Coordinates of C-alpha atoms in Angstrom, one line a residue:
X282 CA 23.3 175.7 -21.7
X283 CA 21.8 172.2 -22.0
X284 CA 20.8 171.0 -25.9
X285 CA 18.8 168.4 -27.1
X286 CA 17.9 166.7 -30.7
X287 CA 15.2 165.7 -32.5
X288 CA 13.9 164.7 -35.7
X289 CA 11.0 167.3 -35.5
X290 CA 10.1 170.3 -33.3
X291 CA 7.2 171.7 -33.8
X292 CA 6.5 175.7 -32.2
X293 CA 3.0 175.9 -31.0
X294 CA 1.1 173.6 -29.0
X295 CA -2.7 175.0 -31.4
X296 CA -4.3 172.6 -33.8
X297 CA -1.7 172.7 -36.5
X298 CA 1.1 171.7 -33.7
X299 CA -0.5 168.9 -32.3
X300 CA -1.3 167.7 -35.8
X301 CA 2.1 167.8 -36.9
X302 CA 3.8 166.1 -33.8
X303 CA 1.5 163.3 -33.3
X304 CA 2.0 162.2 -36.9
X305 CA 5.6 162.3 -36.5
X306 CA 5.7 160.5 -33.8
X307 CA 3.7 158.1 -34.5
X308 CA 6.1 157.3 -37.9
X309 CA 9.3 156.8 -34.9
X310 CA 10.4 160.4 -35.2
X311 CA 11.5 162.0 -32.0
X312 CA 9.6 164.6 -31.4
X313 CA 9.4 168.2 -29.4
X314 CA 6.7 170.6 -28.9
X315 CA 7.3 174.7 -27.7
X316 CA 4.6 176.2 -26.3
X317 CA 4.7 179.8 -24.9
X318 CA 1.3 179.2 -22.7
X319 CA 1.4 177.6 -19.8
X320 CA -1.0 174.5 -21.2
X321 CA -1.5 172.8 -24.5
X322 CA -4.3 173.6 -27.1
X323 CA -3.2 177.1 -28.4
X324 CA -5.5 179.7 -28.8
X325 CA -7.7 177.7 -30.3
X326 CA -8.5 176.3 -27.2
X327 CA -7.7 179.3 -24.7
X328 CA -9.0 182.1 -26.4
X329 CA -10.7 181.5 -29.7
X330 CA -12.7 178.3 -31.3
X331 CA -13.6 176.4 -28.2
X332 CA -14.9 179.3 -25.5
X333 CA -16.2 181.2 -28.2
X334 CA -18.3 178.0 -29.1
X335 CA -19.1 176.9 -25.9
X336 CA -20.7 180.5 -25.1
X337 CA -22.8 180.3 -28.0
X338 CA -23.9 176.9 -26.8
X339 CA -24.7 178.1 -23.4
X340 CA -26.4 181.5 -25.0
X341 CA -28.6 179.3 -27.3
X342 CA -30.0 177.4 -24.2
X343 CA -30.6 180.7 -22.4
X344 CA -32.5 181.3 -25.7
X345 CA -34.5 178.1 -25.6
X346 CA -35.7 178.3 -22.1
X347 CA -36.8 182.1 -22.1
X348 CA -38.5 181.3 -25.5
X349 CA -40.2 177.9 -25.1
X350 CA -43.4 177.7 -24.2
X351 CA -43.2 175.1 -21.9
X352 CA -40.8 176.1 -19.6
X353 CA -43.1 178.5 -17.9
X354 CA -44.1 175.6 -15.8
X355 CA -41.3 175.7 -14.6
X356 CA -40.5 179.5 -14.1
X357 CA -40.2 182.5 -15.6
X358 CA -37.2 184.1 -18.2
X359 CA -34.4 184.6 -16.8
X360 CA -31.5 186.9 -17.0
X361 CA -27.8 185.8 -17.0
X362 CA -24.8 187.8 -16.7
X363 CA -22.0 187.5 -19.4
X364 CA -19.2 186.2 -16.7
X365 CA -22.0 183.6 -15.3
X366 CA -22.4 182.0 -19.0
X367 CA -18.5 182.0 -19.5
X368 CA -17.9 179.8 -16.4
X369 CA -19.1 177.1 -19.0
X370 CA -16.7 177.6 -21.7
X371 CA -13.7 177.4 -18.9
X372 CA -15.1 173.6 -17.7
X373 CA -14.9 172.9 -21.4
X374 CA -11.5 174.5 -22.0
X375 CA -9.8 172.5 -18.7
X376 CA -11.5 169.1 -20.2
X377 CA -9.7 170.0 -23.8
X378 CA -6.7 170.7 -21.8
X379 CA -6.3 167.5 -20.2
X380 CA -7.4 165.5 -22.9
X381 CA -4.7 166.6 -25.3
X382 CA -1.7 167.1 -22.8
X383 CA -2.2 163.1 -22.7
X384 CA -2.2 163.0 -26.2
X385 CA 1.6 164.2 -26.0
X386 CA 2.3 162.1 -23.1
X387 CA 1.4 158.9 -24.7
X388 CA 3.0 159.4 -28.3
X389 CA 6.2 160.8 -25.9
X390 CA 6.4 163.7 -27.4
X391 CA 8.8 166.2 -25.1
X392 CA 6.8 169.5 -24.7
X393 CA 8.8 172.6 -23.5
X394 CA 7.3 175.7 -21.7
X395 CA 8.7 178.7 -23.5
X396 CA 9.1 181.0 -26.1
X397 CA 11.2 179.2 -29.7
X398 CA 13.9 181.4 -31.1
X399 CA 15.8 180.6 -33.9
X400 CA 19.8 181.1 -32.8
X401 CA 20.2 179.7 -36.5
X402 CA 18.3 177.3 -38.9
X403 CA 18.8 174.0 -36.6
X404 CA 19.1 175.4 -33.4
X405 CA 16.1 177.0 -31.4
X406 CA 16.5 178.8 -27.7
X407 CA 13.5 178.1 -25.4
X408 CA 13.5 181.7 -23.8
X409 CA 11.8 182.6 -20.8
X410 CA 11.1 179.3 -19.3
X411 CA 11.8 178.4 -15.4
X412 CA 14.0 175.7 -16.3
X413 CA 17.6 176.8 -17.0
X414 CA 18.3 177.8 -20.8
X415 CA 17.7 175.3 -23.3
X416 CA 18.6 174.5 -26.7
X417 CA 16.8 172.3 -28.9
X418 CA 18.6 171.1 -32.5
X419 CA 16.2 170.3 -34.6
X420 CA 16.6 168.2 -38.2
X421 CA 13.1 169.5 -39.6
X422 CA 11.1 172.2 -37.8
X423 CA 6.9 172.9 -37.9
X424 CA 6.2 176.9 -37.1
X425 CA 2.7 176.7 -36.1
X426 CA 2.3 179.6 -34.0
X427 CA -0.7 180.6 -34.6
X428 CA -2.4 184.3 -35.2
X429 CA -4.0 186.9 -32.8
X430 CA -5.8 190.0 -33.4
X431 CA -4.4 192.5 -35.5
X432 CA -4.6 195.8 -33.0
X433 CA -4.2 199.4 -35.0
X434 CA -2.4 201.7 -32.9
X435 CA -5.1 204.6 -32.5
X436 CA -7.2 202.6 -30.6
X437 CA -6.2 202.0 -26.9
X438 CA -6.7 198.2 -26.1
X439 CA -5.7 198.9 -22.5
X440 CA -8.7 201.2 -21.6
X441 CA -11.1 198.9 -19.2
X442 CA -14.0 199.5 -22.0
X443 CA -12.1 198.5 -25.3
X444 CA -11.6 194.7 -26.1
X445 CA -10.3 192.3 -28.9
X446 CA -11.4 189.2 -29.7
X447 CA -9.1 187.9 -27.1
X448 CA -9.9 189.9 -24.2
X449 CA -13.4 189.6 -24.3
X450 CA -13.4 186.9 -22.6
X451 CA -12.2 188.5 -19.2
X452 CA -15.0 190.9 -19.3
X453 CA -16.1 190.8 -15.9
X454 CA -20.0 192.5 -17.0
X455 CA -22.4 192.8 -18.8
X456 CA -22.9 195.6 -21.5
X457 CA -26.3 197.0 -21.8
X458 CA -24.9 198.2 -25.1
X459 CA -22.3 197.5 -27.1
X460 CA -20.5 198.0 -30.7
X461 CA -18.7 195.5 -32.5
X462 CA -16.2 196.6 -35.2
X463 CA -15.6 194.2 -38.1
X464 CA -18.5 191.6 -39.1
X465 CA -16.5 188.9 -40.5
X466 CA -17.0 185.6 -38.9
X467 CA -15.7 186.3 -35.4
X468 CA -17.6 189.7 -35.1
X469 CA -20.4 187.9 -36.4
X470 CA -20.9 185.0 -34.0
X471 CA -20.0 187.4 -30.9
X472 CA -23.0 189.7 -32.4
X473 CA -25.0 187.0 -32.0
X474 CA -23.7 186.2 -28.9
X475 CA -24.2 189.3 -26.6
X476 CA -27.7 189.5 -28.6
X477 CA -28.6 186.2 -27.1
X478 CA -27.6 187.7 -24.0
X479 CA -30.1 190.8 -24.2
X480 CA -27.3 193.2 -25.5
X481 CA -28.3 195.9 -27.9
X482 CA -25.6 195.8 -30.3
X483 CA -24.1 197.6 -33.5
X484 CA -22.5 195.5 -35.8
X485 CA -20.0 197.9 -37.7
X486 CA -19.6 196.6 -41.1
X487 CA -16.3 198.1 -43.6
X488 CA -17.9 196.0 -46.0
X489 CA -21.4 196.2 -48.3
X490 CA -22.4 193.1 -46.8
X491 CA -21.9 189.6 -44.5
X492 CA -19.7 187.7 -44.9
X493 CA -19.4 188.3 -49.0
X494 CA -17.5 184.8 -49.6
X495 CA -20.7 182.7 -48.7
X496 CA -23.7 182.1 -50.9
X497 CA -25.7 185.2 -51.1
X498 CA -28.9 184.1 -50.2
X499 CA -27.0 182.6 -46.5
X500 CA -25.3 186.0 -46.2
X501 CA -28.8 187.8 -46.8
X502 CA -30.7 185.0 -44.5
X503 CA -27.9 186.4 -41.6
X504 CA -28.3 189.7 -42.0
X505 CA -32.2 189.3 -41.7
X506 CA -32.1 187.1 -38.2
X507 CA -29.4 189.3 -37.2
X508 CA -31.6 192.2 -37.2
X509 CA -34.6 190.0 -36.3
X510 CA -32.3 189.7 -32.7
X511 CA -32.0 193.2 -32.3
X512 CA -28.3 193.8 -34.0
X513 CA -28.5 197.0 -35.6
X514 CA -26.0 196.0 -39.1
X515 CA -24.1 199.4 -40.2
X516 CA -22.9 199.0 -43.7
X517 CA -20.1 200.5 -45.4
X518 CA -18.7 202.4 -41.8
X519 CA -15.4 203.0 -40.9
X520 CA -14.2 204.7 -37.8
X521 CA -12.8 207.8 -37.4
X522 CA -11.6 207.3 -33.4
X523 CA -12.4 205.2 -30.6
X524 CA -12.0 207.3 -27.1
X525 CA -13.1 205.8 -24.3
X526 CA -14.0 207.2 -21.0
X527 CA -15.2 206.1 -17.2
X528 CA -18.6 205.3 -18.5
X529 CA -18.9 204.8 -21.9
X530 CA -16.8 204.6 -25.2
X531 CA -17.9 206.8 -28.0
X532 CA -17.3 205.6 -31.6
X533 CA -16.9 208.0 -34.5
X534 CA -17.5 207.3 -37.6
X535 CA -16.2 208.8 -41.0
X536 CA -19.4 208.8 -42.5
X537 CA -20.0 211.4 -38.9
X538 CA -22.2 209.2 -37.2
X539 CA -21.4 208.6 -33.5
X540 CA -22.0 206.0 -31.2
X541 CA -21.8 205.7 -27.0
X542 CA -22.1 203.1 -25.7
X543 CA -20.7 200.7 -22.5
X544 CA -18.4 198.8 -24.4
X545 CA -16.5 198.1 -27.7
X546 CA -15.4 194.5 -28.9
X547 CA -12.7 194.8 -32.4
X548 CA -13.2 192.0 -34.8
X549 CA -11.1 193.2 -37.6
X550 CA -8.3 191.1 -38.9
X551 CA -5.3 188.7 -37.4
X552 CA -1.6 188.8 -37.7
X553 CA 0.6 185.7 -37.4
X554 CA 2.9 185.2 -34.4
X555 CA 5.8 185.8 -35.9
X556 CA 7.6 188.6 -34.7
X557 CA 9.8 187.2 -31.8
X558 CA 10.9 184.3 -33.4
X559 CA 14.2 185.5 -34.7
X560 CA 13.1 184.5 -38.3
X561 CA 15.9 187.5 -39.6
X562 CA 18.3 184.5 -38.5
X563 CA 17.2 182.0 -40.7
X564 CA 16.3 184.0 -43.8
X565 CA 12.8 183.8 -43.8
X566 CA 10.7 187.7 -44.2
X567 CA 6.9 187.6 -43.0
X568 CA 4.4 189.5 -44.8
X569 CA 2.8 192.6 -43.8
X570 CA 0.4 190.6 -41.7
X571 CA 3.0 188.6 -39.7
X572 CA 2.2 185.6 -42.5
X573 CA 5.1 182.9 -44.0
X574 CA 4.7 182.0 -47.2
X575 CA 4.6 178.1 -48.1
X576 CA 4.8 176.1 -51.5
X577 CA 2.2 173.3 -51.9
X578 CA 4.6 170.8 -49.6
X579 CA 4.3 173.6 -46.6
X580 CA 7.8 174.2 -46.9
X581 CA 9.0 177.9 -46.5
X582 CA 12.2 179.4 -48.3
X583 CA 14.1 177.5 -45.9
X584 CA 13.9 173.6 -47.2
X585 CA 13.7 171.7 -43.8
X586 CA 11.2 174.8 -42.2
X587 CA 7.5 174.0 -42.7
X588 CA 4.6 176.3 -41.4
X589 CA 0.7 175.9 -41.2
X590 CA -2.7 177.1 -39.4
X591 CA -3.5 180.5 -38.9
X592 CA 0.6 182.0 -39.8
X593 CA 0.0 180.9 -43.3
X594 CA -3.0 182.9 -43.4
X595 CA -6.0 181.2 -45.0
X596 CA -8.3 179.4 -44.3
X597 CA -7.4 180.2 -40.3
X598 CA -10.1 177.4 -39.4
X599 CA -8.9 174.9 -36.2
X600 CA -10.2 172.2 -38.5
X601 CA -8.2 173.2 -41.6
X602 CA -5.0 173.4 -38.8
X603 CA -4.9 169.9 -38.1
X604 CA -5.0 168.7 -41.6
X605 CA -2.4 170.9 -42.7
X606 CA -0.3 169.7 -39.2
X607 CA -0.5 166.6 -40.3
X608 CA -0.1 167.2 -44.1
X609 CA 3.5 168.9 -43.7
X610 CA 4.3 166.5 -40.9
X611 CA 3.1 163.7 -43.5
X612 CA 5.8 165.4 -46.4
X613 CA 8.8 165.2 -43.7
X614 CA 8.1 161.6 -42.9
X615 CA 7.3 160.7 -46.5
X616 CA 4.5 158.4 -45.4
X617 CA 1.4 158.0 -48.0
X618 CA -1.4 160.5 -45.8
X619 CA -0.3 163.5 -47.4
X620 CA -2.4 166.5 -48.6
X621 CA -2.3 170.3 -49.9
X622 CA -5.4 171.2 -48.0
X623 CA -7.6 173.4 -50.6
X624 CA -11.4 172.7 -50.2
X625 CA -12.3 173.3 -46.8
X626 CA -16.1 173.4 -45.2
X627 CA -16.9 176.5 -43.9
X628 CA -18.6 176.4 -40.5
X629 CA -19.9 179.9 -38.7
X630 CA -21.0 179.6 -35.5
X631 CA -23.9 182.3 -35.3
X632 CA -27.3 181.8 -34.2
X633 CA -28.2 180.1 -36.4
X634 CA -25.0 178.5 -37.5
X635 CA -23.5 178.3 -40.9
X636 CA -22.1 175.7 -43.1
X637 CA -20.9 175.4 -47.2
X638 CA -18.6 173.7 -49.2
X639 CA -18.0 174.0 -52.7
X640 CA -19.1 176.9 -55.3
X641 CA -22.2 179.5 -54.5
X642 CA -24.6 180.5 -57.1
X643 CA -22.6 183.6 -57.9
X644 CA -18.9 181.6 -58.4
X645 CA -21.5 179.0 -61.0
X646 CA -23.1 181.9 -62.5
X647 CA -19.3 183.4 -63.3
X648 CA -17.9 180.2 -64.8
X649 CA -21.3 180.2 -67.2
X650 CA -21.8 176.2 -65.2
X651 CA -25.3 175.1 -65.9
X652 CA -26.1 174.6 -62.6
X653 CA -29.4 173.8 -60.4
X654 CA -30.6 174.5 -57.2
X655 CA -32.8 172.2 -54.8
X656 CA -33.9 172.9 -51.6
X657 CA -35.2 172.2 -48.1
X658 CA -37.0 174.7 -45.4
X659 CA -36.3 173.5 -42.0
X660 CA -39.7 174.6 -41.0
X661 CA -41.0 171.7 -43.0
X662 CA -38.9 168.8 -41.6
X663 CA -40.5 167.0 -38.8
X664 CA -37.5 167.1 -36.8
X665 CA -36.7 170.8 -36.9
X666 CA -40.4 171.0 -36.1
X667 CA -40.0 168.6 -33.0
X668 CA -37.0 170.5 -31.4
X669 CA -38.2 174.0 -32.2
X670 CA -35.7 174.6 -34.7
X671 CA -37.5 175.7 -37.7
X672 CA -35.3 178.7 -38.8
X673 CA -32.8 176.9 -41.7
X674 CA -32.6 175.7 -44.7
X675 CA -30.4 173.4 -46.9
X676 CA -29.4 174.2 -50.4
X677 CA -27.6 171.7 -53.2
X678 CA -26.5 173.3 -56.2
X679 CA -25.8 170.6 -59.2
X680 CA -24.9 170.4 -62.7
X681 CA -27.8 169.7 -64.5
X682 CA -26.8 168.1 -66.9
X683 CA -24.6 165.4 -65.2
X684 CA -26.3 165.8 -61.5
X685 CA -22.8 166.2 -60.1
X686 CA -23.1 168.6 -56.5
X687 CA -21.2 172.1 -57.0
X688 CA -22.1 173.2 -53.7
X689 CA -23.8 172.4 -50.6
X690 CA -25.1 175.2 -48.4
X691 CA -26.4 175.3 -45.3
X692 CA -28.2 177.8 -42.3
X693 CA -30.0 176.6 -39.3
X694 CA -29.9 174.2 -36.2
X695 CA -27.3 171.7 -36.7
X696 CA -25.5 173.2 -40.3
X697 CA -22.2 172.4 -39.4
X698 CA -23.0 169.2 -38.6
X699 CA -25.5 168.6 -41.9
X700 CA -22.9 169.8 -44.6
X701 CA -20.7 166.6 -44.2
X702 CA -22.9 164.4 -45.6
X703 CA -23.0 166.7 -48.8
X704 CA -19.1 167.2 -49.0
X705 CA -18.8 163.1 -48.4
X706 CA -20.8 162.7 -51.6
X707 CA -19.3 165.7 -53.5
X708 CA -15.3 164.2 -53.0
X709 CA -16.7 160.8 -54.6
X710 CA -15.7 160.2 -58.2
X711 CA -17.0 160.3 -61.2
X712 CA -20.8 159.0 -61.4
X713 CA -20.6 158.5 -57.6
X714 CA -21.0 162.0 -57.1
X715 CA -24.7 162.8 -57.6
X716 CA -27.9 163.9 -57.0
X717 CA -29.2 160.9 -57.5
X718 CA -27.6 159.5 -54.4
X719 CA -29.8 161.6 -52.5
X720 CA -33.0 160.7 -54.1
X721 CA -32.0 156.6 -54.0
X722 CA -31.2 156.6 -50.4
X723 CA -33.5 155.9 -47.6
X724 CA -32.9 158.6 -44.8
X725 CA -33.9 157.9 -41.5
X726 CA -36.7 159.4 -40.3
X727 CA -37.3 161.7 -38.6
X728 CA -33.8 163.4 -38.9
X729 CA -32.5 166.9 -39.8
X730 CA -30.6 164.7 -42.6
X731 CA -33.3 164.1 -44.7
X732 CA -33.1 167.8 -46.0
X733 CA -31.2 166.1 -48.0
X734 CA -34.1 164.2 -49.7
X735 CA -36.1 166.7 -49.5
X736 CA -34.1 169.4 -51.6
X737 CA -32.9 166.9 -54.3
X738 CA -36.7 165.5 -55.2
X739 CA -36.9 169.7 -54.7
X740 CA -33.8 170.3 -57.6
X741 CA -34.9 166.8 -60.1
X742 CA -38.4 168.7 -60.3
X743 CA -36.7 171.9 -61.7
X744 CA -34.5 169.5 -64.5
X745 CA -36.6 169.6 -68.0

């Protein structure tokens, strides 16, 4: 049995893995990476962020072409099949892959196919590879294994009509109908999704609204263009079973409603990858959810083990992985980059899309901050109105006092991309951070960015 060191290894090849092992490497550590697929970019890449977003993409140009006007010169709407539109998010996924196995080849970082198991707290076993066994010792170590979808056992994920967030994307059809259970921000986007795509679809909600941690009048704005897509919302549902036959699944609920329909997608909850790691051999417990805890260094119980993205639980955004990757690899290396990552920008990828950061009206409202709102319609910016994008708007919530931005908040065309301005000028200090900044600067036009003009000339009008 052959056994290397290193200064770092790092388990999982996702966001939060790469994060952490280009950093070290880059400050002269020697570095390994174990990853259990058979290519880098974890399920971030594989099954989750990028061909989730890249069918959306391709679902909102469906969309434009079988709603624009002008494109009947050219022919008329047309219909495409769910496995026709994913052939786009795999070109996408093999460009991803490339590009970041070369990131590891350049910074010579060692990556090993495999799954990590901890023999004790230095030494990890690479099991099931098609090398010979392998040993790796490691002086620090970076879980980063990532999360997948928590599965509750009365439902059978192996029937050809039941998916998870995961399988759906080997569905080899398309649904006419289909329910989605769980309208958190996964079940939401793939509502959106399969409505793009002319599926009739029931969005089963356990909740009393969307998405509850975003602003309420974005959550409300959803729901409405939800519905005005034809997703039927069901508040407040639970199920009772999920059986599914040769041409349908029906879906009982406990309120006694049931549904049949050709398919059922469940978007409720993730676990962490924890479970065949041998963590008993190293002292450290997960939660009920498969989750490590961490202190505000990363570190677990176990001094040199450090874990981040999705198995620490929140925020479980790709974006929020690589920061904390490189935050905990930042700690080890004690170089000056580090950074308890704690105010994170949303970004939903419905139709339309979804962006905040910072406090919503209701968080203000709690804390008894005098705060006050500006905003900006979409439908009256010249450049939502020159792309056919006039569903949106942008909201700034400020102190009204000092002018400082609480919160930026954003639906339409484009939000994810429109809320960085906001958060730039929100982490300035002191005066920096205002309204005013906004109102004194000269946007170009026309550009989706001057919404932000627009809604703080909208918010200094409401100041007496």
């Amino acid at each position: 049995m052959a056994e290397y060191h290193y200064d770092v290894v790092v388990i999982g090849a996702g966001p939060a893995g790469e994060g952490a092992a280009m950093n070290a490497a880059k400050n002269g550590k020697r570095v390994a990476v174990i990853e259990n697929k058979g290519a880098v970019g974890g399920n971030c890449t594989h099954l989750g962020t990028i061909p989730s977003k890249a069918l959306r993409h391709a679902v909102k140009q469906i969309i434009t072409f079988n709603t624009n006007a002008m494109f009947r010169d050219i022919g008329e709407p047309r219909w495409f099949s769910f496995p026709r539109v994913l052939k786009n998010a795999e070109r996408v996924i093999s460009k991803q892959v490339k590009l970041r196995t070369q990131f590891y080849a350049r910074n010579r970082v060692d990556l090993y196919t495999g799954t990590a198991y901890f023999a004790d707290p230095h030494r990890i076993e690479i099991r099931g590879s098609q090398t010979s066994s392998e040993v790796l010792n490691a002086k620090n170590v970076v879980i980063a294994t990532g999360s997948r979808p928590y599965l509750p056992a009365d439902i059978n994920f192996r029937h050809t009509r039941i998916y998870n967030s995961d399988t759906i994307l080997k569905l080899s059809h398309t649904p006419r109908t289909l329910a989605i259970y769980g309208a958190g921000v996964i079940g939401s986007e793939y509502a959106s999704i399969f409505a793009g795509l002319g599926v009739k679809v029931d969005l089963i909600n356990p909740g009393d609204r969307l998405l509850s941690f975003l602003d309420d009048e974005i959550s409300d704005a959803l729901s409405y263009h939800l519905r005005n897509n034809g997703v039927l919302v069901r508040h407040n549902e639970e199920y009772e079973s999920v059986e599914g036959d040769e041409n349908s699944v029906v879906v009982t609920l406990k309120s006694g409603k049931k549904l049949r329909v050709d398919a059922f997608l469940w978007c409720n909850g993730r676990s962490g990858n924890t479970d065949n790691l041998g963590l008993e051999n190293v002292g450290l417990e997960p939660n009920s959810r498969g989750q490590l805890t961490i202190d505000k260094q990363y570190r677990t119980e176990v001094e040199h083990i450090y874990a981040v993205g999705d198995v620490i639980g929140w925020p479980a955004l790709a974006s929020a992985a690589y920061d904390q990757g490189r935050a905990a690899s930042s700690e080890l290396v004690g170089d000056s980059f580090y950074r308890y990552v704690d105010d994170v920008p949303t970004g939903i990828y419905t139709i339309p899309e979804i962006s905040s950061v910072g406090k919503t009206e209701r968080e203000l409202t709690d804390e008894k901050v005098p705060y006050e709102v500006g905003q900006s319609f979409f439908k009256d910016l010249a450049r939502a109105q020159i792309t056919g994008e006039p569903v949106g708007m942008l909201k700034i919530l400020f102190h009204r006092d000092t002018k400082a931005i609480l919160g930026i908040h954003c639906f339409g065309d484009q939000a994810a991309e429109i809320v960085h301005i906001g958060q730039a000028i929100m982490a300035q200090e002191g005066e920096a951070n205002s309204l005013d900044y906004f109102i004194n600067t000269t946007f170009n036009y026309p550009t989706m960015a001057e919404a932000y003009r627009v809604a703080a000339l909208n918010g200094l009008n409401r100041i007496f």
